[in-house]
PDB file of C-alpha atoms and ligand atoms in Angstrom:
ATOM      1  CA  MET A   2     -16.891   9.470  -9.430  1.00  0.00           C
ATOM      2  CA  SER A   3     -14.249   8.352 -11.834  1.00  0.00           C
ATOM      3  CA  ILE A   4     -11.572   5.733 -12.254  1.00  0.00           C
ATOM      4  CA  LEU A   5      -8.114   7.231 -12.024  1.00  0.00           C
ATOM      5  CA  LYS A   6      -5.036   6.456 -14.072  1.00  0.00           C
ATOM      6  CA  ILE A   7      -2.318   4.539 -12.210  1.00  0.00           C
ATOM      7  CA  ALA A   8       1.248   5.869 -12.216  1.00  0.00           C
ATOM      8  CA  ARG A   9       3.776   3.178 -13.101  1.00  0.00           C
ATOM      9  CA  MET A  10       7.353   2.637 -11.962  1.00  0.00           C
ATOM     10  CA  GLY A  11       9.558   5.256 -13.585  1.00  0.00           C
ATOM     11  CA  HIS A  12       7.099   8.115 -13.081  1.00  0.00           C
ATOM     12  CA  PRO A  13       8.759  10.643 -10.712  1.00  0.00           C
ATOM     13  CA  VAL A  14       5.601  10.999  -8.573  1.00  0.00           C
ATOM     14  CA  LEU A  15       6.314   7.510  -7.218  1.00  0.00           C
ATOM     15  CA  ASN A  16       9.794   8.502  -6.059  1.00  0.00           C
ATOM     16  CA  GLN A  17       9.044  11.640  -4.073  1.00  0.00           C
ATOM     17  CA  ARG A  18       7.950  12.116  -0.494  1.00  0.00           C
ATOM     18  CA  ALA A  19       4.282  13.111  -0.473  1.00  0.00           C
ATOM     19  CA  ARG A  20       3.173  16.102   1.606  1.00  0.00           C
ATOM     20  CA  GLU A  21       0.784  16.114   4.540  1.00  0.00           C
ATOM     21  CA  LEU A  22      -2.797  17.345   4.236  1.00  0.00           C
ATOM     22  CA  THR A  23      -4.094  20.061   6.564  1.00  0.00           C
ATOM     23  CA  GLN A  24      -7.340  19.536   8.478  1.00  0.00           C
ATOM     24  CA  ALA A  25      -9.053  22.019   6.145  1.00  0.00           C
ATOM     25  CA  GLU A  26      -7.746  20.162   3.111  1.00  0.00           C
ATOM     26  CA  ILE A  27      -8.951  16.812   4.483  1.00  0.00           C
ATOM     27  CA  ARG A  28     -12.509  18.134   4.716  1.00  0.00           C
ATOM     28  CA  SER A  29     -12.383  19.940   1.355  1.00  0.00           C
ATOM     29  CA  PRO A  30     -14.561  18.727  -1.526  1.00  0.00           C
ATOM     30  CA  GLU A  31     -11.394  18.097  -3.567  1.00  0.00           C
ATOM     31  CA  THR A  32      -9.961  15.632  -1.047  1.00  0.00           C
ATOM     32  CA  GLN A  33     -13.320  13.960  -0.438  1.00  0.00           C
ATOM     33  CA  ARG A  34     -13.695  13.490  -4.170  1.00  0.00           C
ATOM     34  CA  LEU A  35     -10.141  12.112  -4.438  1.00  0.00           C
ATOM     35  CA  ILE A  36     -10.968   9.569  -1.701  1.00  0.00           C
ATOM     36  CA  GLN A  37     -14.131   8.471  -3.515  1.00  0.00           C
ATOM     37  CA  ASP A  38     -12.277   8.198  -6.820  1.00  0.00           C
ATOM     38  CA  MET A  39      -9.488   6.179  -5.184  1.00  0.00           C
ATOM     39  CA  ILE A  40     -12.065   3.794  -3.683  1.00  0.00           C
ATOM     40  CA  GLU A  41     -13.723   3.351  -7.066  1.00  0.00           C
ATOM     41  CA  THR A  42     -10.331   2.828  -8.727  1.00  0.00           C
ATOM     42  CA  LEU A  43      -9.183   0.279  -6.132  1.00  0.00           C
ATOM     43  CA  ARG A  44     -12.405  -1.716  -6.472  1.00  0.00           C
ATOM     44  CA  ASP A  45     -12.225  -1.601 -10.251  1.00  0.00           C
ATOM     45  CA  ILE A  46      -8.727  -3.095 -10.318  1.00  0.00           C
ATOM     46  CA  ARG A  47      -9.390  -5.412  -7.348  1.00  0.00           C
ATOM     47  CA  GLY A  48      -6.336  -4.305  -5.428  1.00  0.00           C
ATOM     48  CA  ALA A  49      -5.798  -4.496  -1.655  1.00  0.00           C
ATOM     49  CA  GLY A  50      -4.484  -0.973  -1.239  1.00  0.00           C
ATOM     50  CA  LEU A  51      -3.900   2.260  -3.087  1.00  0.00           C
ATOM     51  CA  ALA A  52      -1.814   5.310  -2.164  1.00  0.00           C
ATOM     52  CA  ALA A  53      -2.440   8.796  -3.569  1.00  0.00           C
ATOM     53  CA  PRO A  54       0.961   9.034  -5.330  1.00  0.00           C
ATOM     54  CA  GLN A  55      -0.129   6.006  -7.375  1.00  0.00           C
ATOM     55  CA  VAL A  56      -2.859   8.187  -8.878  1.00  0.00           C
ATOM     56  CA  HIS A  57      -0.465  11.102  -9.461  1.00  0.00           C
ATOM     57  CA  ARG A  58      -1.378  12.986  -6.280  1.00  0.00           C
ATOM     58  CA  SER A  59       1.593  13.607  -4.009  1.00  0.00           C
ATOM     59  CA  VAL A  60      -0.271  13.769  -0.681  1.00  0.00           C
ATOM     60  CA  ARG A  61      -0.150  11.506   2.389  1.00  0.00           C
ATOM     61  CA  LEU A  62      -3.352   9.564   1.811  1.00  0.00           C
ATOM     62  CA  ALA A  63      -3.833   5.825   1.307  1.00  0.00           C
ATOM     63  CA  ILE A  64      -6.699   3.355   1.408  1.00  0.00           C
ATOM     64  CA  ILE A  65      -6.845  -0.348   2.199  1.00  0.00           C
ATOM     65  CA  GLU A  66      -9.726  -2.739   1.568  1.00  0.00           C
ATOM     66  CA  LEU A  67      -9.604  -6.514   1.738  1.00  0.00           C
ATOM     67  CA  GLU A  68     -12.181  -9.256   1.674  1.00  0.00           C
ATOM     68  CA  ASP A  69     -11.864  -9.660   5.441  1.00  0.00           C
ATOM     69  CA  HIS A  70     -10.953  -6.057   6.220  1.00  0.00           C
ATOM     70  CA  PRO A  71     -13.358  -3.154   5.678  1.00  0.00           C
ATOM     71  CA  LEU A  72     -12.347  -0.047   3.790  1.00  0.00           C
ATOM     72  CA  GLN A  73      -9.949   2.090   5.800  1.00  0.00           C
ATOM     73  CA  VAL A  74      -8.725   5.574   4.835  1.00  0.00           C
ATOM     74  CA  PHE A  75      -5.335   6.709   6.199  1.00  0.00           C
ATOM     75  CA  ILE A  76      -4.356  10.361   6.103  1.00  0.00           C
ATOM     76  CA  ASN A  77      -0.988  11.662   7.391  1.00  0.00           C
ATOM     77  CA  PRO A  78      -0.131   8.303   8.962  1.00  0.00           C
ATOM     78  CA  THR A  79       2.836   7.707  11.227  1.00  0.00           C
ATOM     79  CA  ILE A  80       4.145   4.257  11.949  1.00  0.00           C
ATOM     80  CA  GLU A  81       5.763   2.620  14.961  1.00  0.00           C
ATOM     81  CA  VAL A  82       7.171  -0.905  14.904  1.00  0.00           C
ATOM     82  CA  LEU A  83       5.778  -2.980  17.785  1.00  0.00           C
ATOM     83  CA  ASP A  84       7.372  -6.291  16.806  1.00  0.00           C
ATOM     84  CA  PRO A  85      10.498  -6.089  14.630  1.00  0.00           C
ATOM     85  CA  THR A  86      10.423  -9.810  13.843  1.00  0.00           C
ATOM     86  CA  LEU A  87      10.593  -9.961  10.060  1.00  0.00           C
ATOM     87  CA  GLN A  88       7.961 -11.747   7.978  1.00  0.00           C
ATOM     88  CA  SER A  89       8.167 -12.249   4.222  1.00  0.00           C
ATOM     89  CA  PHE A  90       5.427 -11.902   1.659  1.00  0.00           C
ATOM     90  CA  TRP A  91       5.496 -12.023  -2.120  1.00  0.00           C
ATOM     91  CA  GLU A  92       4.300  -8.513  -2.880  1.00  0.00           C
ATOM     92  CA  GLY A  93       2.828  -7.090  -6.013  1.00  0.00           C
ATOM     93  CA  CYS A  94       1.995  -3.493  -6.884  1.00  0.00           C
ATOM     94  CA  LEU A  95      -0.430  -1.806  -9.256  1.00  0.00           C
ATOM     95  CA  SER A  96       2.404   0.560 -10.177  1.00  0.00           C
ATOM     96  CA  VAL A  97       4.720  -2.348 -11.031  1.00  0.00           C
ATOM     97  CA  PRO A  98       2.352  -4.519 -13.076  1.00  0.00           C
ATOM     98  CA  GLY A  99       3.180  -8.114 -13.910  1.00  0.00           C
ATOM     99  CA  LEU A 100       5.865  -8.617 -11.264  1.00  0.00           C
ATOM    100  CA  ARG A 101       6.153 -10.110  -7.801  1.00  0.00           C
ATOM    101  CA  GLY A 102       8.925  -9.801  -5.275  1.00  0.00           C
ATOM    102  CA  LYS A 103       9.644 -11.212  -1.836  1.00  0.00           C
ATOM    103  CA  VAL A 104       9.964  -8.535   0.840  1.00  0.00           C
ATOM    104  CA  ALA A 105      10.663  -8.934   4.565  1.00  0.00           C
ATOM    105  CA  ARG A 106       9.012  -6.445   6.913  1.00  0.00           C
ATOM    106  CA  PRO A 107       8.271  -6.163  10.656  1.00  0.00           C
ATOM    107  CA  ARG A 108       5.267  -8.269  11.627  1.00  0.00           C
ATOM    108  CA  LYS A 109       3.448  -5.824  13.907  1.00  0.00           C
ATOM    109  CA  VAL A 110       3.073  -2.034  13.744  1.00  0.00           C
ATOM    110  CA  ARG A 111       1.059   0.721  15.368  1.00  0.00           C
ATOM    111  CA  VAL A 112      -0.371   3.345  13.009  1.00  0.00           C
ATOM    112  CA  ARG A 113      -1.561   6.795  14.038  1.00  0.00           C
ATOM    113  CA  TYR A 114      -3.515   8.626  11.359  1.00  0.00           C
ATOM    114  CA  ARG A 115      -6.468  10.840  10.494  1.00  0.00           C
ATOM    115  CA  ASP A 116      -9.543   9.287   8.949  1.00  0.00           C
ATOM    116  CA  GLU A 117     -11.580  10.815   6.115  1.00  0.00           C
ATOM    117  CA  THR A 118     -13.360  13.140   8.567  1.00  0.00           C
ATOM    118  CA  GLY A 119     -10.066  14.397  10.019  1.00  0.00           C
ATOM    119  CA  ALA A 120     -10.498  12.497  13.297  1.00  0.00           C
ATOM    120  CA  ALA A 121      -7.351  11.141  14.968  1.00  0.00           C
ATOM    121  CA  LYS A 122      -7.264   7.334  14.959  1.00  0.00           C
ATOM    122  CA  GLU A 123      -4.973   4.546  16.018  1.00  0.00           C
ATOM    123  CA  TRP A 124      -4.686   1.055  14.573  1.00  0.00           C
ATOM    124  CA  ILE A 125      -2.505  -1.926  15.348  1.00  0.00           C
ATOM    125  CA  ALA A 126      -1.780  -4.097  12.322  1.00  0.00           C
ATOM    126  CA  GLU A 127      -0.320  -7.585  12.480  1.00  0.00           C
ATOM    127  CA  ASP A 128       0.796 -10.263  10.048  1.00  0.00           C
ATOM    128  CA  TYR A 129      -0.554  -9.798   6.519  1.00  0.00           C
ATOM    129  CA  LEU A 130      -2.225  -6.465   7.316  1.00  0.00           C
ATOM    130  CA  ALA A 131       1.041  -5.109   8.719  1.00  0.00           C
ATOM    131  CA  THR A 132       2.722  -5.826   5.393  1.00  0.00           C
ATOM    132  CA  VAL A 133      -0.164  -4.325   3.397  1.00  0.00           C
ATOM    133  CA  PHE A 134       0.000  -1.139   5.433  1.00  0.00           C
ATOM    134  CA  GLN A 135       3.798  -0.824   5.260  1.00  0.00           C
ATOM    135  CA  HIS A 136       3.653  -1.269   1.483  1.00  0.00           C
ATOM    136  CA  GLU A 137       1.155   1.611   1.197  1.00  0.00           C
ATOM    137  CA  PHE A 138       3.029   3.743   3.730  1.00  0.00           C
ATOM    138  CA  ASP A 139       6.203   3.333   1.666  1.00  0.00           C
ATOM    139  CA  HIS A 140       4.406   4.852  -1.328  1.00  0.00           C
ATOM    140  CA  LEU A 141       3.918   8.047   0.713  1.00  0.00           C
ATOM    141  CA  ASP A 142       7.685   8.179   1.211  1.00  0.00           C
ATOM    142  CA  GLY A 143       8.429   7.548  -2.452  1.00  0.00           C
ATOM    143  CA  VAL A 144       9.557   3.947  -1.959  1.00  0.00           C
ATOM    144  CA  LEU A 145       8.468   1.000  -4.110  1.00  0.00           C
ATOM    145  CA  TYR A 146       8.568  -2.584  -2.800  1.00  0.00           C
ATOM    146  CA  VAL A 147      11.175  -3.540  -5.390  1.00  0.00           C
ATOM    147  CA  GLN A 148      13.623  -1.266  -3.537  1.00  0.00           C
ATOM    148  CA  ARG A 149      13.170  -3.465  -0.452  1.00  0.00           C
ATOM    149  CA  ILE A 150      13.851  -6.824  -2.077  1.00  0.00           C
ATOM    150  CA  GLN A 151      16.990  -8.162  -0.397  1.00  0.00           C
ATOM    151  CA  ASP A 152      17.963 -10.642  -3.106  1.00  0.00           C
ATOM    152  CA  LEU A 153      16.934  -9.694  -6.642  1.00  0.00           C
ATOM    153  CA  LYS A 154      16.538 -13.404  -7.391  1.00  0.00           C
ATOM    154  CA  ASP A 155      13.309 -12.915  -5.452  1.00  0.00           C
ATOM    155  CA  LEU A 156      11.866 -10.685  -8.179  1.00  0.00           C
ATOM    156  CA  ALA A 157       9.828 -12.553 -10.782  1.00  0.00           C
ATOM    157  CA  TYR A 158       7.254 -12.171 -13.499  1.00  0.00           C
ATOM    158  CA  GLU A 159       3.842 -13.182 -12.180  1.00  0.00           C
ATOM    159  CA  GLU A 160       3.483 -16.094 -14.598  1.00  0.00           C
ATOM    160  CA  GLU A 161       6.882 -17.528 -13.704  1.00  0.00           C
ATOM    161  CA  PHE A 162       6.219 -16.905 -10.020  1.00  0.00           C
ATOM    162  CA  GLU A 163       3.003 -18.902 -10.213  1.00  0.00           C
ATOM    163  CA  ARG A 164       4.666 -21.681 -12.175  1.00  0.00           C
ATOM    164  CA  HIS A 165       7.934 -22.036 -10.290  1.00  0.00           C
ATOM    165  CA  ARG A 166       7.891 -20.236  -6.966  1.00  0.00           C
ATOM    166  CA  LEU A 167       4.339 -20.306  -5.635  1.00  0.00           C
ATOM    167  CA  PRO A 168       4.148 -24.116  -5.318  1.00  0.00           C
ATOM    168  CA  HIS A 169       7.173 -24.014  -2.987  1.00  0.00           C
ATOM    169  CA  ALA A 170       6.614 -20.653  -1.312  1.00  0.00           C
ATOM    170  CA  GLN A 171       6.775 -20.639   2.476  1.00  0.00           C
ATOM    171  CA  GLU A 172       5.644 -17.037   2.464  1.00  0.00           C
ATOM    172  CA  GLY A 173       2.244 -15.489   1.874  1.00  0.00           C
ATOM    173  CA  VAL A 174       1.197 -13.585  -1.206  1.00  0.00           C
ATOM    174  CA  LEU A 175       0.125  -9.981  -1.116  1.00  0.00           C
ATOM    175  CA  GLU A 176      -2.432  -9.163  -3.785  1.00  0.00           C
ATOM    176  CA  ASP A 177      -1.927  -5.479  -4.216  1.00  0.00           C
TER     177      ASP A 177
HETATM  178 ZN1  LIG B 328       2.043  -0.493  -4.380  1.00  0.00          ZN
END
């Protein structure tokens, strides 16, 4: 296994729509190795989620792992909003290091996807997890969270965010 280099904002791979993987590709040694490398990379940088375009691979694959949420591999996911009520979190992104921005997203979604074996799965994500997933899903469509910030006053350097905004924040913080 190896730790992969992270693409940063400005690299074109982060702006393009990633392609789907076929069932044969999902089971291929190349994809299985990519999944293992992404897991190792995510754990090394202590992120919450990682999408393949962030490691320069333009395919529809993302992983999520949190302290209270076991590792989950999403391949070719589709998303359906179950509750459009917006919730705001201060998001961060490994591809946009050093910054945080407040983004409002629907609070509950249904996700249909293939797991790492190619099996069809369904998952309903609420609250914080719904935001984490939508952030990763956006990467597969070439969208960074900064493009979803409604008011650019809600974009801050991490240090200033922690000093000035966090003490008053009504919203949660997404460690990604
Ligand atoms: Zn991200």
